[in-house]
Amino acid sequence: MKSFRDDTVVSAVRNGTPTGSTAGPLDLSDANLRGADLRGADFRGADLRGADFRGAKLHHTDFRGANLKGAKFHAAPTTRASRADYSGQNYSGANLSYVDFRYANLTGTNFTGANLYLANLFHANATSANFTNAGATWADFESATLTSATFKGANLANAMFTGAIWGSTTCPNGTVTSTGC
């Protein structure tokens, strides 16, 4: 696994330099970014397949169009208060297939048009998250909090919702429910 936690790389990513370079999209596939301070980072269009973001600070990070297949974001299941906080992130159009968001705080996160094929959101807090037009086939939302989340136009074929918490949730067909889509 590549380790990119040195100050030079983290500073460049936080300032958006790599994605604006002429060398092409940023390649941090399989990168070890555990615990890194990446607040405000610009990962638009980056290759982040298999990257490890566990414990990283990612407030106001932009992942639009990034390939995050198999990336790790999950938190230890010890207590609800210790969840990894990825609230308010922008993953619109990103490839999040096989991504692990177990126990993560995804409140207000934007997943519009994202690919969440086989993504693991077990016990995640996705309150007010936007999954509009997302492809979430076979995604695991078991025991997830989906209060006020929006799934309008999303593909939820074979997605698992056992024990999910619903409340004013917008379903793919546009209806609002508190009992499940």
Coordinates of N, CA and C in Angstrom, one line a residue:
M1 N 0.8 -1.2 0.0 CA 0.0 0.0 0.0 C 0.9 1.2 0.0
K2 N 0.6 2.2 -0.9 CA 1.3 3.5 -0.9 C 1.0 4.3 0.3
S3 N 1.9 5.0 0.8 CA 1.7 5.9 2.0 C 1.9 7.3 1.5
F4 N 0.8 8.2 1.6 CA 0.9 9.5 1.1 C 0.5 10.5 2.2
R5 N 1.0 10.2 3.4 CA 0.7 11.1 4.5 C 1.7 12.2 4.8
D6 N 2.7 12.3 3.9 CA 3.7 13.4 4.2 C 3.1 14.7 3.9
D7 N 3.7 15.8 4.4 CA 3.1 17.1 4.3 C 3.1 17.7 2.9
T8 N 4.0 17.3 2.0 CA 4.0 17.8 0.7 C 2.8 17.3 -0.1
V9 N 2.5 16.0 -0.1 CA 1.4 15.5 -0.8 C 0.1 16.0 -0.2
V10 N -0.1 15.9 1.1 CA -1.3 16.3 1.8 C -1.6 17.8 1.5
S11 N -0.6 18.7 1.5 CA -0.7 20.1 1.2 C -1.2 20.3 -0.2
A12 N -0.6 19.6 -1.2 CA -0.9 19.7 -2.6 C -2.4 19.3 -2.8
V13 N -2.8 18.2 -2.2 CA -4.1 17.7 -2.4 C -5.1 18.7 -1.8
R14 N -4.8 19.2 -0.6 CA -5.7 20.1 0.1 C -5.9 21.4 -0.7
N15 N -4.8 21.8 -1.5 CA -4.9 23.0 -2.3 C -5.3 22.7 -3.7
G16 N -5.7 21.5 -4.1 CA -6.2 21.2 -5.4 C -5.1 21.1 -6.5
T17 N -3.9 21.2 -6.2 CA -2.8 21.2 -7.2 C -2.8 19.9 -8.1
P18 N -2.8 18.7 -7.5 CA -2.7 17.5 -8.4 C -3.7 17.4 -9.4
T19 N -5.0 17.7 -9.1 CA -6.0 17.5 -10.1 C -5.9 18.6 -11.2
G20 N -5.3 19.7 -11.0 CA -5.2 20.7 -12.0 C -3.9 20.6 -12.8
S21 N -3.1 19.6 -12.6 CA -1.8 19.4 -13.3 C -2.0 18.9 -14.7
T22 N -0.9 19.0 -15.5 CA -1.0 18.5 -16.9 C -0.6 17.0 -16.9
A23 N -0.3 16.4 -15.8 CA 0.1 15.0 -15.8 C -1.1 14.1 -15.8
G24 N -2.3 14.6 -15.9 CA -3.5 13.8 -15.9 C -4.1 13.7 -14.5
P25 N -5.1 12.9 -14.4 CA -5.8 12.7 -13.1 C -4.9 12.2 -12.0
L26 N -5.1 12.6 -10.8 CA -4.4 12.2 -9.7 C -4.6 10.7 -9.4
D27 N -3.5 10.0 -9.2 CA -3.5 8.5 -9.0 C -3.1 8.3 -7.6
L28 N -4.0 8.0 -6.7 CA -3.7 7.6 -5.3 C -4.3 6.3 -5.0
S29 N -4.4 5.4 -6.0 CA -5.0 4.1 -5.8 C -4.2 3.4 -4.8
D30 N -4.9 2.7 -3.9 CA -4.3 1.9 -2.8 C -3.5 2.8 -1.8
A31 N -3.7 4.0 -1.8 CA -3.0 4.9 -0.9 C -3.4 4.8 0.6
N32 N -2.4 4.9 1.5 CA -2.7 4.9 2.9 C -2.9 6.3 3.3
L33 N -4.1 6.8 3.5 CA -4.4 8.1 4.0 C -5.1 8.1 5.3
R34 N -4.8 7.0 6.1 CA -5.4 6.9 7.4 C -5.0 8.0 8.3
G35 N -6.0 8.7 8.9 CA -5.7 9.7 9.9 C -5.2 11.0 9.3
A36 N -5.1 11.1 7.9 CA -4.6 12.4 7.3 C -5.6 13.5 7.4
D37 N -5.1 14.7 7.5 CA -6.0 15.9 7.5 C -6.1 16.4 6.1
L38 N -7.3 16.0 5.5 CA -7.5 16.3 4.1 C -8.7 17.2 4.0
R39 N -9.0 18.0 5.0 CA -10.1 19.0 4.9 C -9.9 19.9 3.7
G40 N -11.0 20.0 3.0 CA -11.0 20.9 1.8 C -10.3 20.4 0.6
A41 N -9.9 19.1 0.6 CA -9.1 18.5 -0.5 C -9.9 18.4 -1.8
D42 N -9.3 18.5 -2.9 CA -9.9 18.4 -4.2 C -9.5 17.1 -4.9
F43 N -10.4 16.1 -4.8 CA -10.1 14.8 -5.4 C -10.9 14.6 -6.7
R44 N -11.4 15.7 -7.3 CA -12.3 15.6 -8.5 C -11.6 14.7 -9.5
G45 N -12.3 13.7 -10.0 CA -11.8 12.8 -11.1 C -10.6 12.0 -10.7
A46 N -10.2 11.9 -9.5 CA -9.0 11.2 -9.0 C -9.2 9.7 -9.0
D47 N -8.1 8.9 -9.2 CA -8.2 7.5 -9.0 C -7.8 7.1 -7.6
L48 N -8.8 6.8 -6.8 CA -8.6 6.5 -5.4 C -9.1 5.1 -5.1
R49 N -9.0 4.2 -6.1 CA -9.4 2.8 -5.9 C -8.6 2.2 -4.7
G50 N -9.3 1.6 -3.8 CA -8.7 0.9 -2.7 C -8.0 1.8 -1.7
A51 N -8.1 3.1 -1.8 CA -7.5 4.0 -0.8 C -8.1 3.8 0.6
D52 N -7.3 4.0 1.6 CA -7.7 3.8 3.0 C -7.8 5.2 3.7
F53 N -9.1 5.6 3.9 CA -9.3 6.9 4.5 C -9.8 6.8 5.9
R54 N -9.6 5.6 6.5 CA -10.1 5.5 7.9 C -9.5 6.5 8.8
G55 N -10.3 7.2 9.5 CA -9.8 8.2 10.5 C -9.4 9.5 9.9
A56 N -9.4 9.6 8.6 CA -9.0 10.9 7.9 C -10.0 12.0 8.2
K57 N -9.6 13.2 8.2 CA -10.5 14.4 8.4 C -10.8 14.8 6.9
L58 N -12.1 14.7 6.6 CA -12.4 15.0 5.2 C -13.5 16.0 5.0
H59 N -13.7 16.9 6.0 CA -14.7 17.9 5.9 C -14.5 18.8 4.7
H60 N -15.6 19.1 3.9 CA -15.6 19.9 2.7 C -14.6 19.4 1.7
T61 N -14.5 18.1 1.6 CA -13.7 17.4 0.6 C -14.5 17.2 -0.7
D62 N -14.0 17.3 -1.9 CA -14.7 17.2 -3.1 C -14.2 15.9 -3.8
F63 N -15.1 14.9 -3.9 CA -14.9 13.7 -4.6 C -15.6 13.5 -5.9
R64 N -16.2 14.6 -6.4 CA -17.0 14.5 -7.7 C -16.2 13.8 -8.8
G65 N -16.9 12.7 -9.3 CA -16.3 12.0 -10.4 C -15.1 11.1 -10.1
A66 N -14.7 11.0 -8.9 CA -13.6 10.2 -8.5 C -13.9 8.7 -8.5
N67 N -12.9 7.9 -8.7 CA -13.1 6.4 -8.7 C -12.6 6.0 -7.3
L68 N -13.6 5.6 -6.5 CA -13.3 5.2 -5.1 C -13.6 3.7 -4.9
K69 N -13.6 2.9 -6.0 CA -14.0 1.5 -5.9 C -13.1 0.9 -4.8
G70 N -13.8 0.3 -3.8 CA -13.1 -0.5 -2.8 C -12.4 0.4 -1.7
A71 N -12.6 1.7 -1.7 CA -12.0 2.5 -0.7 C -12.6 2.2 0.7
K72 N -11.8 2.5 1.7 CA -12.3 2.2 3.1 C -12.5 3.5 3.8
F73 N -13.7 3.7 4.4 CA -14.1 4.8 5.1 C -14.6 4.4 6.5
H74 N -14.8 3.2 6.8 CA -15.6 2.7 7.9 C -14.9 3.1 9.3
A75 N -15.7 3.1 10.3 CA -15.3 3.4 11.6 C -15.5 2.2 12.5
A76 N -14.8 2.2 13.6 CA -15.0 1.1 14.6 C -16.4 1.2 15.2
P77 N -17.0 0.0 15.4 CA -18.4 0.0 15.8 C -18.6 0.2 17.3
T78 N -17.7 0.8 18.0 CA -17.7 0.9 19.5 C -18.9 1.7 20.0
T79 N -19.1 3.0 19.6 CA -20.2 3.7 20.0 C -20.6 4.6 18.9
R80 N -21.9 5.1 18.9 CA -22.4 6.0 17.9 C -21.5 7.3 17.9
A81 N -21.1 7.7 19.0 CA -20.3 9.0 19.1 C -19.0 8.9 18.4
S82 N -18.4 7.7 18.2 CA -17.1 7.5 17.7 C -17.1 7.3 16.2
R83 N -18.2 7.5 15.5 CA -18.3 7.2 14.1 C -17.4 8.1 13.3
A84 N -16.8 7.6 12.2 CA -16.0 8.4 11.3 C -17.0 9.4 10.7
D85 N -16.6 10.7 10.7 CA -17.4 11.8 10.2 C -17.1 12.2 8.8
Y86 N -18.0 11.8 7.9 CA -17.9 12.1 6.4 C -19.1 12.9 6.0
S87 N -19.7 13.6 7.0 CA -20.9 14.4 6.7 C -20.6 15.5 5.7
G88 N -21.6 15.8 4.9 CA -21.5 16.9 3.9 C -20.6 16.7 2.8
Q89 N -20.0 15.5 2.6 CA -19.1 15.3 1.5 C -19.8 15.3 0.1
N90 N -19.1 15.6 -1.0 CA -19.7 15.5 -2.3 C -19.1 14.4 -3.1
Y91 N -19.9 13.3 -3.2 CA -19.5 12.1 -4.0 C -20.3 12.0 -5.3
S92 N -20.9 13.1 -5.8 CA -21.7 13.1 -7.0 C -20.9 12.5 -8.2
G93 N -21.5 11.5 -8.8 CA -20.9 10.9 -10.0 C -19.7 10.1 -9.7
A94 N -19.4 9.8 -8.5 CA -18.2 9.0 -8.1 C -18.5 7.5 -8.2
N95 N -17.4 6.8 -8.5 CA -17.6 5.3 -8.5 C -17.2 4.8 -7.0
L96 N -18.3 4.5 -6.3 CA -18.2 4.0 -4.9 C -18.5 2.6 -4.8
S97 N -18.4 1.8 -5.9 CA -18.7 0.4 -5.8 C -17.7 -0.3 -4.8
Y98 N -18.3 -1.2 -4.0 CA -17.5 -1.9 -3.0 C -16.9 -1.0 -1.9
V99 N -17.3 0.2 -1.8 CA -16.8 1.1 -0.7 C -17.4 0.7 0.6
D100 N -16.6 0.8 1.7 CA -17.0 0.4 3.0 C -17.2 1.7 3.9
F101 N -18.5 2.0 4.1 CA -18.9 3.1 4.9 C -19.5 2.6 6.2
R102 N -19.2 1.4 6.7 CA -19.8 0.9 7.9 C -19.7 1.9 9.1
Y103 N -20.8 2.1 9.8 CA -20.8 3.0 11.0 C -20.4 4.4 10.7
A104 N -20.3 4.9 9.5 CA -19.8 6.2 9.2 C -21.0 7.2 9.4
N105 N -20.7 8.5 9.7 CA -21.6 9.6 9.7 C -21.6 10.2 8.3
L106 N -22.7 10.0 7.6 CA -22.8 10.5 6.2 C -24.0 11.5 6.1
T107 N -24.2 12.2 7.2 CA -25.3 13.2 7.3 C -25.1 14.3 6.2
G108 N -26.2 14.5 5.4 CA -26.1 15.5 4.4 C -25.1 15.3 3.2
T109 N -24.7 14.1 3.1 CA -23.7 13.8 2.0 C -24.4 13.7 0.7
N110 N -23.7 14.1 -0.4 CA -24.3 14.1 -1.7 C -23.7 12.9 -2.5
F111 N -24.6 12.0 -2.8 CA -24.3 10.8 -3.6 C -25.0 10.8 -5.0
T112 N -25.4 12.0 -5.5 CA -26.2 12.1 -6.7 C -25.4 11.5 -7.9
G113 N -26.1 10.5 -8.5 CA -25.5 9.9 -9.7 C -24.3 9.0 -9.4
A114 N -24.0 8.7 -8.1 CA -22.9 7.9 -7.8 C -23.2 6.4 -8.0
N115 N -22.1 5.6 -8.2 CA -22.2 4.2 -8.4 C -21.9 3.6 -7.0
L116 N -22.9 3.1 -6.4 CA -22.8 2.5 -5.0 C -23.0 0.9 -5.1
Y117 N -22.7 0.3 -6.2 CA -22.8 -1.1 -6.4 C -22.1 -1.9 -5.3
L118 N -22.8 -2.7 -4.5 CA -22.2 -3.5 -3.4 C -21.5 -2.7 -2.3
A119 N -21.9 -1.4 -2.2 CA -21.3 -0.5 -1.2 C -21.9 -1.0 0.2
N120 N -21.1 -0.9 1.2 CA -21.5 -1.3 2.6 C -21.7 0.0 3.4
L121 N -23.0 0.2 3.7 CA -23.4 1.4 4.5 C -24.1 0.8 5.8
F122 N -23.7 -0.4 6.2 CA -24.2 -1.0 7.4 C -24.1 0.0 8.6
H123 N -25.2 0.2 9.3 CA -25.3 1.1 10.5 C -24.8 2.5 10.3
A124 N -24.7 3.0 9.0 CA -24.3 4.3 8.7 C -25.4 5.3 9.1
N125 N -25.1 6.5 9.4 CA -26.1 7.6 9.6 C -26.1 8.4 8.3
A126 N -27.1 8.1 7.5 CA -27.2 8.9 6.2 C -28.4 9.8 6.3
T127 N -28.7 10.4 7.4 CA -29.7 11.4 7.6 C -29.5 12.5 6.6
S128 N -30.6 12.9 5.8 CA -30.6 13.9 4.8 C -29.6 13.8 3.7
A129 N -29.1 12.5 3.5 CA -28.2 12.3 2.4 C -29.0 12.3 1.1
N130 N -28.3 12.6 0.0 CA -28.9 12.7 -1.3 C -28.4 11.6 -2.2
F131 N -29.3 10.6 -2.5 CA -28.9 9.5 -3.4 C -29.7 9.6 -4.7
T132 N -30.1 10.8 -5.1 CA -30.8 11.0 -6.4 C -30.1 10.4 -7.5
N133 N -30.8 9.6 -8.3 CA -30.2 8.9 -9.5 C -29.0 8.1 -9.3
A134 N -28.7 7.7 -8.0 CA -27.6 6.8 -7.7 C -27.9 5.4 -8.1
G135 N -26.8 4.6 -8.5 CA -27.0 3.2 -8.7 C -26.5 2.5 -7.5
A136 N -27.5 2.0 -6.7 CA -27.2 1.3 -5.4 C -27.6 -0.1 -5.4
T137 N -27.4 -0.8 -6.6 CA -27.8 -2.2 -6.6 C -26.9 -3.0 -5.7
W138 N -27.5 -3.9 -5.0 CA -26.9 -4.8 -4.0 C -26.2 -4.0 -2.9
A139 N -26.4 -2.8 -2.7 CA -25.8 -2.0 -1.6 C -26.4 -2.5 -0.2
D140 N -25.7 -2.4 0.8 CA -26.1 -2.8 2.1 C -26.4 -1.6 3.0
F141 N -27.7 -1.4 3.2 CA -28.2 -0.3 4.1 C -28.7 -0.8 5.4
E142 N -28.4 -2.0 5.8 CA -28.9 -2.6 7.0 C -28.6 -1.8 8.2
S143 N -29.6 -1.6 9.0 CA -29.5 -0.8 10.2 C -29.1 0.7 10.0
A144 N -29.1 1.1 8.8 CA -28.7 2.5 8.5 C -29.8 3.5 8.9
T145 N -29.5 4.7 9.3 CA -30.4 5.7 9.5 C -30.6 6.5 8.2
L146 N -31.9 6.5 7.7 CA -32.1 7.1 6.4 C -33.2 8.2 6.5
T147 N -33.3 8.8 7.7 CA -34.3 9.8 7.9 C -34.0 11.0 7.0
S148 N -35.1 11.5 6.3 CA -35.0 12.6 5.4 C -34.0 12.4 4.2
A149 N -33.6 11.2 4.0 CA -32.7 10.9 2.8 C -33.6 10.9 1.5
T150 N -32.9 11.2 0.4 CA -33.6 11.2 -0.9 C -33.0 10.2 -1.8
F151 N -33.9 9.3 -2.3 CA -33.5 8.2 -3.3 C -34.2 8.4 -4.6
K152 N -34.7 9.6 -4.9 CA -35.5 9.8 -6.1 C -34.7 9.4 -7.4
G153 N -35.3 8.5 -8.2 CA -34.6 8.0 -9.4 C -33.5 7.0 -9.2
A154 N -33.2 6.7 -7.9 CA -32.1 5.7 -7.7 C -32.5 4.3 -8.0
N155 N -31.5 3.5 -8.4 CA -31.7 2.1 -8.6 C -31.3 1.3 -7.4
L156 N -32.3 0.8 -6.7 CA -32.1 0.1 -5.4 C -32.3 -1.4 -5.6
A157 N -32.2 -1.9 -6.8 CA -32.4 -3.4 -7.0 C -31.5 -4.2 -6.1
N158 N -32.1 -5.1 -5.4 CA -31.5 -6.0 -4.5 C -30.7 -5.4 -3.3
A159 N -30.9 -4.1 -3.1 CA -30.3 -3.4 -1.9 C -31.0 -4.0 -0.7
M160 N -30.2 -4.0 0.4 CA -30.7 -4.6 1.7 C -30.9 -3.5 2.7
F161 N -32.2 -3.5 3.3 CA -32.6 -2.4 4.2 C -33.1 -3.0 5.5
T162 N -32.7 -4.2 5.9 CA -33.2 -4.8 7.1 C -32.8 -3.9 8.3
G163 N -33.8 -3.6 9.1 CA -33.5 -2.8 10.3 C -33.2 -1.3 10.0
A164 N -33.3 -0.8 8.8 CA -33.1 0.6 8.5 C -34.1 1.5 9.2
I165 N -33.7 2.7 9.5 CA -34.6 3.6 10.1 C -35.0 4.6 9.1
W166 N -36.3 4.7 8.9 CA -36.9 5.5 7.8 C -37.7 6.7 8.5
G167 N -37.8 7.8 7.9 CA -38.6 8.9 8.3 C -38.5 10.0 7.3
S168 N -39.7 10.3 6.7 CA -39.7 11.4 5.7 C -38.6 11.1 4.6
T169 N -38.5 9.9 4.2 CA -37.5 9.5 3.2 C -38.2 9.5 1.9
T170 N -37.5 10.1 0.9 CA -38.1 10.1 -0.5 C -37.6 8.9 -1.3
C171 N -38.5 8.1 -1.8 CA -38.3 6.8 -2.5 C -37.9 7.1 -4.0
P172 N -37.4 6.1 -4.7 CA -37.1 6.3 -6.1 C -38.3 6.9 -7.0
N173 N -39.5 6.5 -6.6 CA -40.6 7.0 -7.4 C -41.1 8.3 -6.9
G174 N -40.5 9.0 -6.0 CA -40.8 10.3 -5.5 C -41.7 10.3 -4.3
T175 N -42.3 9.2 -3.9 CA -43.1 9.2 -2.7 C -42.3 9.3 -1.4
V176 N -42.9 9.9 -0.4 CA -42.2 10.1 0.8 C -42.8 9.1 1.8
T177 N -41.9 8.4 2.6 CA -42.3 7.3 3.4 C -41.6 7.4 4.8
S178 N -42.2 6.7 5.7 CA -41.5 6.5 7.0 C -41.5 5.0 7.3
T179 N -41.8 4.2 6.3 CA -41.8 2.7 6.5 C -40.9 2.0 5.5
G180 N -40.3 2.6 4.6 CA -39.4 1.9 3.7 C -39.8 2.1 2.2
C181 N -38.9 2.0 1.3 CA -39.2 2.1 -0.1 C -39.5 0.8 -0.7

